[in-house]
PDB file of C-alpha atoms in Angstrom:
ATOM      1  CA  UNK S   8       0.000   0.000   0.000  1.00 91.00           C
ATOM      2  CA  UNK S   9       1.024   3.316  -0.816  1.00 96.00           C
ATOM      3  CA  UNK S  10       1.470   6.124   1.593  1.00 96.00           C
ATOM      4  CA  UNK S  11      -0.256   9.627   0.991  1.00 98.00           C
ATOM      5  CA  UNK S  12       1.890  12.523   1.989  1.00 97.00           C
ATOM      6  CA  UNK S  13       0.277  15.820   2.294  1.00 97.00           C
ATOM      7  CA  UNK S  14       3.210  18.393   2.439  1.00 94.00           C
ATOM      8  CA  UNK S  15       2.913  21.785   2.974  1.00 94.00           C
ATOM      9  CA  UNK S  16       4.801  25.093   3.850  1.00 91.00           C
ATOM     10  CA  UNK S  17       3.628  26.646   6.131  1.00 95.00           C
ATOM     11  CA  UNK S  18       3.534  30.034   8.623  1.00 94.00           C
ATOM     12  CA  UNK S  19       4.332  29.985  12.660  1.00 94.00           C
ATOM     13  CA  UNK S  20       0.414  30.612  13.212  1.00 93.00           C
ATOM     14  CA  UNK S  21      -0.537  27.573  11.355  1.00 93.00           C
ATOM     15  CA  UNK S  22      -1.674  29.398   7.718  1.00 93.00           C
ATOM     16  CA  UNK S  23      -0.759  27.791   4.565  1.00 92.00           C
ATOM     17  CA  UNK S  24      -2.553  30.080   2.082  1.00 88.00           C
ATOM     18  CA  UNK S  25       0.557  31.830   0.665  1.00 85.00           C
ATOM     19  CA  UNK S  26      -0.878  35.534   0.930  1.00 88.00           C
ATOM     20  CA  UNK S  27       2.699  37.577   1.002  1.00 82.00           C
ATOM     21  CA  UNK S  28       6.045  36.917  -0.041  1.00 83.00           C
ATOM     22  CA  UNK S  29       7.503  34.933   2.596  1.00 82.00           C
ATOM     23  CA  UNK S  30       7.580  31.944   0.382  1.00 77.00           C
ATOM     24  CA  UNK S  31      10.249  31.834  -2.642  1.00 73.00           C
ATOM     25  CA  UNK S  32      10.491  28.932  -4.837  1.00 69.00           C
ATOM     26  CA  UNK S  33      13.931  29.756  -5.802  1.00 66.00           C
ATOM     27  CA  UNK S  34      15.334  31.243  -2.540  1.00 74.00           C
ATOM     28  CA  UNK S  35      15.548  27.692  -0.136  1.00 75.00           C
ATOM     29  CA  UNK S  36      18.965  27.275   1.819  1.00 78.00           C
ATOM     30  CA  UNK S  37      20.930  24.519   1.246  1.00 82.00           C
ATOM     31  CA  UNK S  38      19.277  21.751   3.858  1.00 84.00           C
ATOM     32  CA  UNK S  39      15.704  22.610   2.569  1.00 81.00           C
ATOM     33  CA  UNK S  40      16.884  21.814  -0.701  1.00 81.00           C
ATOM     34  CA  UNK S  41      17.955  18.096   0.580  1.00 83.00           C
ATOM     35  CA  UNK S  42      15.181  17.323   2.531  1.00 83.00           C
ATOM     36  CA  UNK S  43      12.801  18.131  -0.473  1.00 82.00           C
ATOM     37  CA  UNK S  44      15.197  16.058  -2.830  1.00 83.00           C
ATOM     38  CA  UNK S  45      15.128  13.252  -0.330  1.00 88.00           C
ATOM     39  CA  UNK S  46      11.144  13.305  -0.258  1.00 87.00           C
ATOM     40  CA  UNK S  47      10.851  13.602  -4.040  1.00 86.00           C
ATOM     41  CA  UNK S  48      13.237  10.462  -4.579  1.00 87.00           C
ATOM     42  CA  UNK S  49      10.405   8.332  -2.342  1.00 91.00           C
ATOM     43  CA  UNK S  50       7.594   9.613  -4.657  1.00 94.00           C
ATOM     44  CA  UNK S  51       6.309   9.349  -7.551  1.00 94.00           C
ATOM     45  CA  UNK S  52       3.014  10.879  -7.436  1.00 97.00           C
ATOM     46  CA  UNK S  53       1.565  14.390  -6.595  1.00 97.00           C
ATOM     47  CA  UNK S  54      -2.177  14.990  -6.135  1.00 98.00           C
ATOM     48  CA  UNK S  55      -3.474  18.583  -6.398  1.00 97.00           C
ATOM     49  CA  UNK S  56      -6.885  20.283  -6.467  1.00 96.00           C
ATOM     50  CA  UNK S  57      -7.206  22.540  -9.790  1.00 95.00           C
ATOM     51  CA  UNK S  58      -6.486  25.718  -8.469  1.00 94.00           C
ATOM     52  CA  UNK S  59      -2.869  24.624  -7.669  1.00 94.00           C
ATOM     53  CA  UNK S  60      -2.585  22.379 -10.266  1.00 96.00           C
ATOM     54  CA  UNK S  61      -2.908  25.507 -12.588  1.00 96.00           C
ATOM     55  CA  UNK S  62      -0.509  27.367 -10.915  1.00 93.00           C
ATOM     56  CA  UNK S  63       2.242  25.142 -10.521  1.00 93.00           C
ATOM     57  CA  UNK S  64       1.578  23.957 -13.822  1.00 96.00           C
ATOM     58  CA  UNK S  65       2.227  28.081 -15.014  1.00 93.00           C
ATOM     59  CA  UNK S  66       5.119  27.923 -12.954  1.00 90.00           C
ATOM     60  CA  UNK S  67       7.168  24.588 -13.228  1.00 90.00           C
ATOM     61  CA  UNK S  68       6.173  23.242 -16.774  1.00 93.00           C
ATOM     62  CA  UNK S  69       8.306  24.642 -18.222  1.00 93.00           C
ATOM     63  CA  UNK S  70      10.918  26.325 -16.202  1.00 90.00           C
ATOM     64  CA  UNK S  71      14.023  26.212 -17.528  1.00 89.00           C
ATOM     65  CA  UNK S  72      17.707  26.126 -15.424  1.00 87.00           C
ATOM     66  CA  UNK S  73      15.559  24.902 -12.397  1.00 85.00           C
ATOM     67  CA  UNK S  74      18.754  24.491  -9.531  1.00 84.00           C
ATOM     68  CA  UNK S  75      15.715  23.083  -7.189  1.00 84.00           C
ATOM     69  CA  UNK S  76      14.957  19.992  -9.031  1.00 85.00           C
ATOM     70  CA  UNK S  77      11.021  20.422  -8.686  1.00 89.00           C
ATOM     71  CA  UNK S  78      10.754  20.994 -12.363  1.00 88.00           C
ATOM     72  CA  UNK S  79      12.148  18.256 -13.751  1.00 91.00           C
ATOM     73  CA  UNK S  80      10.152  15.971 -10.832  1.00 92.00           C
ATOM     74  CA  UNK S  81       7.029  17.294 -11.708  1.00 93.00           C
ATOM     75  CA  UNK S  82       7.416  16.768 -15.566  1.00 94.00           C
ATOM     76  CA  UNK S  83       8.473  13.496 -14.821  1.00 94.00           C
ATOM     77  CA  UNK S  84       6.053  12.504 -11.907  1.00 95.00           C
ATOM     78  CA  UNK S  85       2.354  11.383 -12.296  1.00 97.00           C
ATOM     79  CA  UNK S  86       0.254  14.071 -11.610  1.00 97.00           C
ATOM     80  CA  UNK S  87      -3.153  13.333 -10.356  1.00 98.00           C
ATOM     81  CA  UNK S  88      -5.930  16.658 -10.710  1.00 98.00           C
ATOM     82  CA  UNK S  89      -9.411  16.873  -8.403  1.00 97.00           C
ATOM     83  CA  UNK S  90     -11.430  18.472 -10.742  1.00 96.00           C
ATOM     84  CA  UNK S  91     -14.606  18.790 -12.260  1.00 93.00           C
ATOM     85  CA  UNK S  92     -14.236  21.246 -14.612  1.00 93.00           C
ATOM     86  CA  UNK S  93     -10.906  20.748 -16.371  1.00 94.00           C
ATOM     87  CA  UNK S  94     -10.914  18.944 -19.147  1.00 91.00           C
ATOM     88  CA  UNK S  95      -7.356  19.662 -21.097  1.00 92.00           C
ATOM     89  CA  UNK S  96      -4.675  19.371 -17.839  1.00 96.00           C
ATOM     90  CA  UNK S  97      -1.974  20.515 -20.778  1.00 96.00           C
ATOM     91  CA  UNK S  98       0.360  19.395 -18.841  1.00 96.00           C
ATOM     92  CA  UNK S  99       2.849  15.881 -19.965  1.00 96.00           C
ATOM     93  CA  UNK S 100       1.346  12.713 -17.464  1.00 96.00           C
ATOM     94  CA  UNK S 101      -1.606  14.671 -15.755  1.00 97.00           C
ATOM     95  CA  UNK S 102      -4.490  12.617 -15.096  1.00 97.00           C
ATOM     96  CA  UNK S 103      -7.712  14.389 -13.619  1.00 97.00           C
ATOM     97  CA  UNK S 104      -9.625  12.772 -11.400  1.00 97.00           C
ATOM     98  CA  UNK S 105     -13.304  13.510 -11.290  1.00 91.00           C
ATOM     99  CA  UNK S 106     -16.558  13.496  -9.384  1.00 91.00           C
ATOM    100  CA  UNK S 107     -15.305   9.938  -7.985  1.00 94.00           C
ATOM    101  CA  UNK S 108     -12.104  11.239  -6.748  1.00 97.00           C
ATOM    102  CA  UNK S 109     -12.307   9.726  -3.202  1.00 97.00           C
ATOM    103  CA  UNK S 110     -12.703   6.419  -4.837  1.00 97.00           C
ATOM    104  CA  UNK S 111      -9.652   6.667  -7.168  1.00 97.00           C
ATOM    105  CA  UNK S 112      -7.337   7.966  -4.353  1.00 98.00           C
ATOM    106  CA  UNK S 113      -8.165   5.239  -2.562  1.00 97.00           C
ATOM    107  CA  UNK S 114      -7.222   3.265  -5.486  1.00 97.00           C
ATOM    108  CA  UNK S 115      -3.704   4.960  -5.870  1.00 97.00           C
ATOM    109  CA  UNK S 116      -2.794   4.054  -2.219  1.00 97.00           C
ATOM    110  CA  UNK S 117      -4.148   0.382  -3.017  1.00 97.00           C
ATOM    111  CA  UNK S 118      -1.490   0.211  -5.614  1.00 95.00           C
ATOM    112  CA  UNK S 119       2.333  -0.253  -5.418  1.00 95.00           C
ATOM    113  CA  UNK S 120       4.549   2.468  -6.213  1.00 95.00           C
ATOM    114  CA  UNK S 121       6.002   5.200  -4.091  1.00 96.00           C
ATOM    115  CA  UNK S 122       4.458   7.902  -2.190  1.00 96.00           C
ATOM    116  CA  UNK S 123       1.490   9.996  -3.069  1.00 98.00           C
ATOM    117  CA  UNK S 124       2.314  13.691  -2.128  1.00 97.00           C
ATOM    118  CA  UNK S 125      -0.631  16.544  -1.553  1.00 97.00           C
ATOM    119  CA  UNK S 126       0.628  20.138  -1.584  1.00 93.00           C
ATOM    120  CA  UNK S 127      -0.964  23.610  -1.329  1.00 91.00           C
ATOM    121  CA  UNK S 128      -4.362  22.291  -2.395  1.00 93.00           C
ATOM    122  CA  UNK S 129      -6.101  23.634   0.830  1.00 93.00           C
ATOM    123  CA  UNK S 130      -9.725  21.971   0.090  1.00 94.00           C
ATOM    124  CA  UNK S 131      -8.303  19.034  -1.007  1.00 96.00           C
ATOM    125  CA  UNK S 132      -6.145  18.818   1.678  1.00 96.00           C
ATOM    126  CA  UNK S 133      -9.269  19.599   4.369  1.00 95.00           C
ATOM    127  CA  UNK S 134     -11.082  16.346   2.532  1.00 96.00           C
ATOM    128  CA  UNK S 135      -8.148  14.131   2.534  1.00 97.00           C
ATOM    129  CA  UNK S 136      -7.714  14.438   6.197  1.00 95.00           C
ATOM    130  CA  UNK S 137     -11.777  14.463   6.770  1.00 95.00           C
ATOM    131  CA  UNK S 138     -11.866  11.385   4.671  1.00 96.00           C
ATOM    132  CA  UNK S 139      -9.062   9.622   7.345  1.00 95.00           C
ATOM    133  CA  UNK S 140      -6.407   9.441   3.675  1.00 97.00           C
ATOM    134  CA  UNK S 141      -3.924  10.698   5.193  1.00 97.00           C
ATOM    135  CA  UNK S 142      -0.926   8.825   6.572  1.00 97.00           C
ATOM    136  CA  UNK S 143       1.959  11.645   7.145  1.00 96.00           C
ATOM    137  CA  UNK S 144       2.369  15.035   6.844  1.00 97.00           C
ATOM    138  CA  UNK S 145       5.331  16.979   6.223  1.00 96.00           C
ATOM    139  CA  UNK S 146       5.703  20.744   7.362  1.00 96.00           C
ATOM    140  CA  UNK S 147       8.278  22.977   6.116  1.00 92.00           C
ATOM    141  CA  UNK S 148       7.322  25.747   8.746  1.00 94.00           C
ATOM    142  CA  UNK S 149       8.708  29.445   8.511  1.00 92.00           C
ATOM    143  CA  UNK S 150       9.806  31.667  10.620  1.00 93.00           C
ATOM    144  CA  UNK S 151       6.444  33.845   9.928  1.00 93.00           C
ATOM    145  CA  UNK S 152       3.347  35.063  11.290  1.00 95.00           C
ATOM    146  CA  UNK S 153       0.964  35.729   8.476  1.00 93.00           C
ATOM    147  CA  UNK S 154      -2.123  36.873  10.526  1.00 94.00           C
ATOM    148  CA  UNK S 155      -4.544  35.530   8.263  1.00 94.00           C
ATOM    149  CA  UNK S 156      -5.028  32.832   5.228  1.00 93.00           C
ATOM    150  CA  UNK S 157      -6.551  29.001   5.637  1.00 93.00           C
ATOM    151  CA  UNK S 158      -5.369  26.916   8.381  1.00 93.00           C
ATOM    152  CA  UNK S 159      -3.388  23.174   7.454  1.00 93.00           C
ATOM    153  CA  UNK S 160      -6.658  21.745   8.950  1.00 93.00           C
ATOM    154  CA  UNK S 161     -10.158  21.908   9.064  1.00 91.00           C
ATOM    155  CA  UNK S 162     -12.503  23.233  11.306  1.00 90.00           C
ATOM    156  CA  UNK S 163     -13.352  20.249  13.591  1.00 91.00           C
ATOM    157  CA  UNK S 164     -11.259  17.693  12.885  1.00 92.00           C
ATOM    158  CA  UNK S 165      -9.725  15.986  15.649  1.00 92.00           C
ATOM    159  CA  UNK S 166      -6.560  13.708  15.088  1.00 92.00           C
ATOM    160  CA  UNK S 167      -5.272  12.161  18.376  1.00 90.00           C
ATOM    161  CA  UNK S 168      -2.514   9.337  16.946  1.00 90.00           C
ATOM    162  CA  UNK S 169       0.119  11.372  15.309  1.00 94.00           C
ATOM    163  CA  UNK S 170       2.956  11.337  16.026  1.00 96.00           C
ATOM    164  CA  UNK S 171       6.419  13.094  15.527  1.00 96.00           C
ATOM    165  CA  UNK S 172       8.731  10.970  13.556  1.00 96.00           C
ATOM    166  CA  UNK S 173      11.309  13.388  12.672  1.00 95.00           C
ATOM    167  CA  UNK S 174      12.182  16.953  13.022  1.00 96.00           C
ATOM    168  CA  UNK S 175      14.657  19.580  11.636  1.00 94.00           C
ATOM    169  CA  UNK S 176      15.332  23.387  12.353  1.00 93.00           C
ATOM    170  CA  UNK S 177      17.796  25.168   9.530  1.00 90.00           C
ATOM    171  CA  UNK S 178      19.901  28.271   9.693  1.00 89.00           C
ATOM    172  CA  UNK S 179      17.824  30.066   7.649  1.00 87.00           C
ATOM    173  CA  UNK S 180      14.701  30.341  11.008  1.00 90.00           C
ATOM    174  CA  UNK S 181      13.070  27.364   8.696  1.00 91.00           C
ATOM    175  CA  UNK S 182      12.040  24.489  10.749  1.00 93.00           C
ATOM    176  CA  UNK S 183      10.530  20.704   9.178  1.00 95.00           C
ATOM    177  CA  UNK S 184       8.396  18.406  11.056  1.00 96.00           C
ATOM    178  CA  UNK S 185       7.408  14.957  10.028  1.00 96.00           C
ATOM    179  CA  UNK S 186       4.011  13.711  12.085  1.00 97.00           C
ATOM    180  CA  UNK S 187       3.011   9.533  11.287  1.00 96.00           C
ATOM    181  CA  UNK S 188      -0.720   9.076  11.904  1.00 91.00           C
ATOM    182  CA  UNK S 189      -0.735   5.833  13.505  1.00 72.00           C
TER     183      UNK S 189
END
């Protein structure tokens, strides 16, 4: 069975709607860069809702002298869209997963292969984890209070098995957390 990732950077009050600049692709430090090129190597899937879909796809498709390595993962990588309005994802091994989306994630963790990774996505995320989908999540936090924006989870929820599994804090005031839900 396949493990479903949701990974997200996020603020020190908990937001993960990227409403100012304190996010920059290009601009990671050095141990960021690893830990997100030791993650990719694991996976070979990404699941997005279409509002991020559309913007990474405006931003990484076709990037060119990428020192990050997310371009060339995500042009490689199976890309999985919730969506029921696109219909051309225009983007090289995009599949879009419709109405019946619960039903065909479930299907993708059935399956062997390498991890399944959520990011940005805030809905999707919200029904992943209300759905009980999700098995880790990854939090590259910043050294940032944004004051406003979505929160990582919904309203309500209540998750009382994680658990820490591994934790990092960088030069740079970034931190990364790595909970297991048990």
């Amino acid at each position: 069975m396949r493990k479903l990732a949701v990974t997200q950077n996020i603020t020190m009050d908990g937001r993960i709607d990227m409403l100012g600049d304190w996010f920059v692709a290009q601009d990671q430090d050095d141990e960021l860069l690893a830990e997100n090129a030791r993650q990719r190597d694991s996976a070979d899937a990404v699941l997005l809702g279409r509002g991020t879909f559309e913007s990474m796809r405006g931003y990484w498709r076709d990037l060119v002298d990428d020192s990050t390595g997310v371009s060339d993962y995500l042009n490689r990588v199976d890309k999985y869209v919730v969506s029921s309005t696109l219909t051309q994802p225009a983007w090289r091994g995009t599949t879009v997963l419709g109405d019946d989306w619960l039903d065909s994630v479930r299907e993708l963790k059935a399956n062997t292969g390498g991890d399944i990774v959520c990011t940005g996505s805030v809905s999707l995320t919200h029904a992943l984890f209300e759905a009980g989908l999700v098995d880790e999540i990854r939090l590259f936090r910043y050294p940032v209070v944004q004051g406003e924006g979505r929160y990582l989870f919904p309203d309500d929820l209540s998750i009382r098995d994680a658990r820490v599994a591994e934790a990092a804090a960088w030069p740079s005031g970034t931190g990364y957390e790595r909970w297991t839900m048990s």
